[in-house]
XYZ file of C-alpha atoms in Angstrom:
361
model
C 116.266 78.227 91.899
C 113.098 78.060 90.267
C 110.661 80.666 92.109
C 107.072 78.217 92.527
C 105.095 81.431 93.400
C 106.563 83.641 90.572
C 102.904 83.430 88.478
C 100.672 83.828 91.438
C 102.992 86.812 92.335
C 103.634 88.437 88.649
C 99.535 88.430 88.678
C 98.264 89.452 91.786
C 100.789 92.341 91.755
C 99.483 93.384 88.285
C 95.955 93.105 89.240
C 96.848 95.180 92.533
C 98.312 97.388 89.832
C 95.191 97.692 87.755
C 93.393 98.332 90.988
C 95.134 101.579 92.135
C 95.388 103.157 88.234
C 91.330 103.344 88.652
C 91.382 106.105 91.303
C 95.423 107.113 90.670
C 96.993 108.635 87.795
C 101.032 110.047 87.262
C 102.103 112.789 89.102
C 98.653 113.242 91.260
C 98.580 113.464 94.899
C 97.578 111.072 97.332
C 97.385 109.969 101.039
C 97.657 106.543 102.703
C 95.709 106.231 106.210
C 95.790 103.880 108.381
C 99.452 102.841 109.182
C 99.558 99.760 111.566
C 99.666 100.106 115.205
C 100.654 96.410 115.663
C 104.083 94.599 115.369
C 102.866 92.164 113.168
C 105.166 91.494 110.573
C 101.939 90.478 107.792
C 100.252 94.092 108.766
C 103.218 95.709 108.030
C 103.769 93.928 104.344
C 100.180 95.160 103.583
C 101.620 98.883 104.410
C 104.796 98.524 102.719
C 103.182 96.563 99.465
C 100.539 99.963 98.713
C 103.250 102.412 99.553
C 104.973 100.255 96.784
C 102.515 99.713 93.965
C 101.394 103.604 94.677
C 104.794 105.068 94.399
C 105.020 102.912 91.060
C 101.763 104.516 89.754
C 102.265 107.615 91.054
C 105.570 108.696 90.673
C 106.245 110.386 93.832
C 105.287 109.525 97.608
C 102.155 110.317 99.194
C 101.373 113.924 100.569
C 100.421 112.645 104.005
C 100.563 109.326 105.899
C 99.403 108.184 109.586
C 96.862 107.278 111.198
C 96.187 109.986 114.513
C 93.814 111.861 115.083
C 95.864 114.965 114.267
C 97.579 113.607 110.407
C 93.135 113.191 110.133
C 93.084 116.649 110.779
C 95.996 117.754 108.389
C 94.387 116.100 105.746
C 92.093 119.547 104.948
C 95.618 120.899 103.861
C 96.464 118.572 101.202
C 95.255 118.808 97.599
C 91.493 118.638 96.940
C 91.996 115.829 94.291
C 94.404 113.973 96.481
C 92.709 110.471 96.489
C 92.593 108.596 100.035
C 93.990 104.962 100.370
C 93.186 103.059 103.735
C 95.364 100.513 103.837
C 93.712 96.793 104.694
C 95.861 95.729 107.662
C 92.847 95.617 109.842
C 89.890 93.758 109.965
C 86.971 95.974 108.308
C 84.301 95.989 111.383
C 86.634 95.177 114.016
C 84.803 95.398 117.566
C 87.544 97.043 119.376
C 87.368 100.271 117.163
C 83.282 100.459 116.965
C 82.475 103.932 115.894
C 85.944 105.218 116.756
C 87.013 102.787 113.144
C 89.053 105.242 111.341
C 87.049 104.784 108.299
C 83.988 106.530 109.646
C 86.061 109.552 110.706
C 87.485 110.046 107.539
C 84.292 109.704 105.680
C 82.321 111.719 107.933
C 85.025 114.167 107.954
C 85.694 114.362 104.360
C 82.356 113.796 102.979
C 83.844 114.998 99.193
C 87.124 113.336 99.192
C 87.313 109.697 97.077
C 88.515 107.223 99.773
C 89.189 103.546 99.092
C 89.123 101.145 101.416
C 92.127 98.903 100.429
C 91.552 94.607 100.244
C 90.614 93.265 104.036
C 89.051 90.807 105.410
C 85.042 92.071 106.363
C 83.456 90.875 109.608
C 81.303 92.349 111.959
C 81.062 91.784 115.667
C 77.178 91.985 115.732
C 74.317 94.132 113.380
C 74.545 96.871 115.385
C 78.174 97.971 113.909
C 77.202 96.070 110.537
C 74.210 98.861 110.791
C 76.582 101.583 111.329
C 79.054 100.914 108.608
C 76.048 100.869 106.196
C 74.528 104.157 107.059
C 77.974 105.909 107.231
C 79.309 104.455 103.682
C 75.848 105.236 102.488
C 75.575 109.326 103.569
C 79.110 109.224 101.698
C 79.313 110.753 97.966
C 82.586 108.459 96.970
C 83.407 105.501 98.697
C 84.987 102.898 97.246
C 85.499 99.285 99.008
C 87.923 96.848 97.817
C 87.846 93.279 99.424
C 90.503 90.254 99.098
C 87.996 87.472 100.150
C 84.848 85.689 98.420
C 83.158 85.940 101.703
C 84.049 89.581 101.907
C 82.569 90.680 98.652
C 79.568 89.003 99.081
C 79.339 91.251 102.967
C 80.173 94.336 101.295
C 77.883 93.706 98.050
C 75.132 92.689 100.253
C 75.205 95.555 102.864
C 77.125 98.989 101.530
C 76.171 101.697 98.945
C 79.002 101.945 97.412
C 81.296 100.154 94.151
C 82.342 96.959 95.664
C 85.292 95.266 93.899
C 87.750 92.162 94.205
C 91.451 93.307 94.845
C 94.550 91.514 95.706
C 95.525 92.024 98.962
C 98.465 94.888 99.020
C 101.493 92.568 100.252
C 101.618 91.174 96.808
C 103.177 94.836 96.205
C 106.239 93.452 97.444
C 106.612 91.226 94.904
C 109.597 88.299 95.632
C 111.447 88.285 99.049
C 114.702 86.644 99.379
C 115.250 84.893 102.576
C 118.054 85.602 105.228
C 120.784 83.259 105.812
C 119.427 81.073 109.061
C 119.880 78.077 110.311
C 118.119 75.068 108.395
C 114.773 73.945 110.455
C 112.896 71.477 108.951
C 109.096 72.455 110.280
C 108.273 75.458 111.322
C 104.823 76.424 112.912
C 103.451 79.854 112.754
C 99.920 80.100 114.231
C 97.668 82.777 115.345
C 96.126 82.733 118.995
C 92.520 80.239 118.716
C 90.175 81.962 116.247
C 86.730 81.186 114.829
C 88.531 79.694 111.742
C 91.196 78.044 113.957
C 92.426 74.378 114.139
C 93.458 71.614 116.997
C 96.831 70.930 115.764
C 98.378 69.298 118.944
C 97.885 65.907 117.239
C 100.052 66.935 113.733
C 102.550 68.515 116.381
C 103.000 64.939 118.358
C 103.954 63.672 115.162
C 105.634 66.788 113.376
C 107.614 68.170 115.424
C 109.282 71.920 115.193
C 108.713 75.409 117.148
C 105.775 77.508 117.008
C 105.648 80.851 117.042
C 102.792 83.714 116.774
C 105.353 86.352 115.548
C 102.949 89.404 116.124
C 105.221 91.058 118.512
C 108.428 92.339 117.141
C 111.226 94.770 118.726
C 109.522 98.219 120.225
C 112.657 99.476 118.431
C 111.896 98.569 114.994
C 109.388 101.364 115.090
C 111.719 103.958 116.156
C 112.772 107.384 113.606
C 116.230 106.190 112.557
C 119.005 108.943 111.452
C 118.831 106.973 107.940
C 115.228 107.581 107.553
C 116.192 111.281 107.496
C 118.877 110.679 105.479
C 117.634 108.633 102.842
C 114.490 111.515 102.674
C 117.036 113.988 102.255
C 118.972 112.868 99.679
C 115.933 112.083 97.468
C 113.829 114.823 98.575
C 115.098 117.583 100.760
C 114.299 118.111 104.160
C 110.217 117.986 104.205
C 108.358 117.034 106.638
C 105.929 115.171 104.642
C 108.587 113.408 102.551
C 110.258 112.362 105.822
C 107.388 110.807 107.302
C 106.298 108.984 104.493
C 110.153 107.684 104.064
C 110.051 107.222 108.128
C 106.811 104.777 107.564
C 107.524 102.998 104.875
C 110.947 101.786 106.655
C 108.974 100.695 109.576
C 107.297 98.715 107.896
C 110.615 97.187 105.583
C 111.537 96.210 109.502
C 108.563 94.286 110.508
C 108.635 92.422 107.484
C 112.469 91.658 107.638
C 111.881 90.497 111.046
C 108.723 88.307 109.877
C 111.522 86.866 107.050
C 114.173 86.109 108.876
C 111.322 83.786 111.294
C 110.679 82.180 108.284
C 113.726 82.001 106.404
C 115.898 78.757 108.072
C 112.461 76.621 107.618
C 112.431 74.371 104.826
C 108.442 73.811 105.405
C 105.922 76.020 107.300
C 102.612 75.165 108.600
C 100.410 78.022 109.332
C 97.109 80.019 110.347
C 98.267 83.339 109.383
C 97.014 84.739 106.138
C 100.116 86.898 105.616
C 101.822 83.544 106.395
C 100.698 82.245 103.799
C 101.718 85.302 101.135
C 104.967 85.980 103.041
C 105.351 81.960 102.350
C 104.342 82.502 98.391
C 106.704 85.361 98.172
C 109.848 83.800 99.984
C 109.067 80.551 97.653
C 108.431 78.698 100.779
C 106.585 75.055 100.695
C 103.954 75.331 103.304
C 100.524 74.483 104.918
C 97.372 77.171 105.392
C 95.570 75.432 108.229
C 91.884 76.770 109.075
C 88.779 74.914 109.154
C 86.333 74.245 105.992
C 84.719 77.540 104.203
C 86.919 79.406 106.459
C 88.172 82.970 104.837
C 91.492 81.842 104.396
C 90.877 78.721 102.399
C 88.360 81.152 100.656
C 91.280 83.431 99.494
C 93.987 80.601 98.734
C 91.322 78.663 96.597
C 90.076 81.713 94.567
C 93.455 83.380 94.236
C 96.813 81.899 95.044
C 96.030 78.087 94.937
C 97.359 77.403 91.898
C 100.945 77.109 93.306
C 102.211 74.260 94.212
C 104.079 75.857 97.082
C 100.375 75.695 99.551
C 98.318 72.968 100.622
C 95.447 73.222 102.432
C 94.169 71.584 105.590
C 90.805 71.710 107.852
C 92.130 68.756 110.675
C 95.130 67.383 112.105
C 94.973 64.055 109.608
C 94.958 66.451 106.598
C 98.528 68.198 108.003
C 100.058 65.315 107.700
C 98.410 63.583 104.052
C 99.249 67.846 102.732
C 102.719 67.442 104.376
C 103.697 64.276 102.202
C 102.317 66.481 98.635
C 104.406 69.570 99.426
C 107.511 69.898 96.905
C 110.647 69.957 97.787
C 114.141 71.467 96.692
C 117.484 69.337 96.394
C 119.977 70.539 94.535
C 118.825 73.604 93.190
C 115.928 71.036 91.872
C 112.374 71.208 92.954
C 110.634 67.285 93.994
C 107.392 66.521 94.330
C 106.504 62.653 95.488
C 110.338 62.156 95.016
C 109.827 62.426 90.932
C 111.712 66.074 89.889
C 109.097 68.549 88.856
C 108.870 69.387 85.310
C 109.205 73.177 84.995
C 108.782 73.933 81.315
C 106.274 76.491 81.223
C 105.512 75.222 77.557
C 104.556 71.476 78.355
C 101.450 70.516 80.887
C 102.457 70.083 84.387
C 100.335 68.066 86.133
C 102.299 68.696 89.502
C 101.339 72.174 89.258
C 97.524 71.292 89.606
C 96.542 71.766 93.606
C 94.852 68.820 94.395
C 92.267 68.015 97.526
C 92.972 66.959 100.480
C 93.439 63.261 101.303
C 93.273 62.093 105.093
């Protein structure tokens, strides 16, 4: 069946691509920091996508992965031109980590080393951390800040010392997903507690009816060191430490994101909060529904970066749901509708259908 993301994908994976080769070349040494501490499956896919696209660039897995206070330490031990990728699951400014943010650590810790902060989302809690972050990334000789979000370049541009850049965010790494087998479910809600950007849906949901689900907490056991981590480590590389752990991380991720899938997979539409909803959606080739409210960050990203597929509509309200829900294509067949007309997929002949349009209500 015809894959309705496959463009987005092919070139927000190449940019991504593009992105790493400026601080990454074959054969050199590297580090990703910064490996989730949630069970959220869209955390997890931006962890597994840069251990992707840097393997692909690289050649080789990194030196050193984690996130402790202790793999921080070990990093004095690794090469000197071993480049530092933070990966973006996390919210750049997040309240909770303050000072503690493992960004500042590294930086004030490694003062010479070039660290990139990997495409998030930028917000700050109040001036006093914005303050912080700008002095810290400012006393730093190579910082480098990537951001997947209009809203978040304009932050960064504004505020830090440092090369600012657009950059897909690292899920697109993944490339394509292929669903599980589940059973068929016609809606499927996937929504994040309430949020600043958030959205009433209770009236869409009297009429639309289906589960709803926050899917941030997977299996405890998901996370656990497996015998065919080790195995799969040895076989390729031998028994070392470093080669384990990386292996050992990069299949806890595959897990959370398999888990995340197989949520999504039996649903033949989705309507969602979730920004990694909405590129786990794009990569399974699922029809669906980013809800958030007008200039939020999400509608930022879809309308600067992935909106050109037909497979998302956007909506601010509960009326808008259900106008997007009627404009979402459909598959019959092995044959995609839109409006009950099939969907002219010639890439050589103009395709209206494949133009997003605005929301009606």
């Amino acid at each position: 069946m015809h894959h309705l993301g496959g463009n987005v994908i092919k070139r927000q994976k190449e940019n991504l691509v593009n992105c790493v080769k400026k601080f990454l070349t074959r054969g050199q040494p590297y580090i990703i920091a910064d490996f989730p501490s949630s069970k959220d499956p869209g955390h997890h896919a931006c962890w597994l996508g840069l251990a992707k696209v840097l393997h692909e660039v690289a050649g080789r897995l990194p030196v050193l992965v984690g996130s402790t206070p202790q793999s921080i330490d070990e990093i004095k031990s690794t090469p000197g031109d071993a480049p530092i990728f933070i990966c973006g699951w996390a919210n750049f400014g997040d309240a909770r980590a303050g000072r503690d943010d493992i960004r500042y650590r590294l930086m004030w810790k490694y003062p010479d080393r070039t660290i990139i902060q990997m495409p998030q989302t930028i917000h700050f809690a109040n001036e006093s951390l914005k303050e912080y972050a700008k002095q810290t990334i400012g006393r730093h000789r190579n910082f480098f800040c990537m951001t997947r979000d209009g809203q978040s370049f304009e932050l960064a541009k504004a505020n830090f010392d440092c090369d600012v850049e657009a950059c897909p965010d690292t899920a697109f790494g993944m490339e394509t997903l292929k669903p599980f087998e589940a059973d068929p479910l016609r809606v499927l809600y996937v929504m994040q507690p309430l949020g600043e950007d958030d959205v009433d849906i209770a009236k869409a949901r009297a009429i639309i009816d289906g589960p709803l689900t926050n899917w941030i907490n997977g299996p405890n056991s998901l996370s656990r060191m497996r015998k065919s981590s080790v195995v799969k480590s040895a076989l390729r590389h031998g028994f070392s430490r470093t080669e384990m752990m990386a292996q050992h991380h990069e299949d806890v991720a595959a897990r959370y994101v398999d888990y995340g899938v197989k949520i999504l997979s039996g649903a033949q539409r989705i309507i969602t909060n979730h920004l990694h909803g909405h590129i786990l959606c794009l990569l399974l080739n699922k029809p669906h529904i980013a809800v958030a409210r007008e200039g939020s960050k999400l509608h930022d990203f879809i309308g600067s970066q992935t909106g050109d597929s037909p497979l998302v509509e956007k909506a601010a309200n509960a009326n808008e749901i259900l106008a997007a829900m009627s404009r979402l294509p459909y598959e019959m067949g092995g044959t995609w509708y839109k409006s009950s007309k099939p969907m002219n997929l010639n890439a050589t002949i103009p395709v209206p259908d494949l133009v997003p349009h605005p929301s009606i209500v």
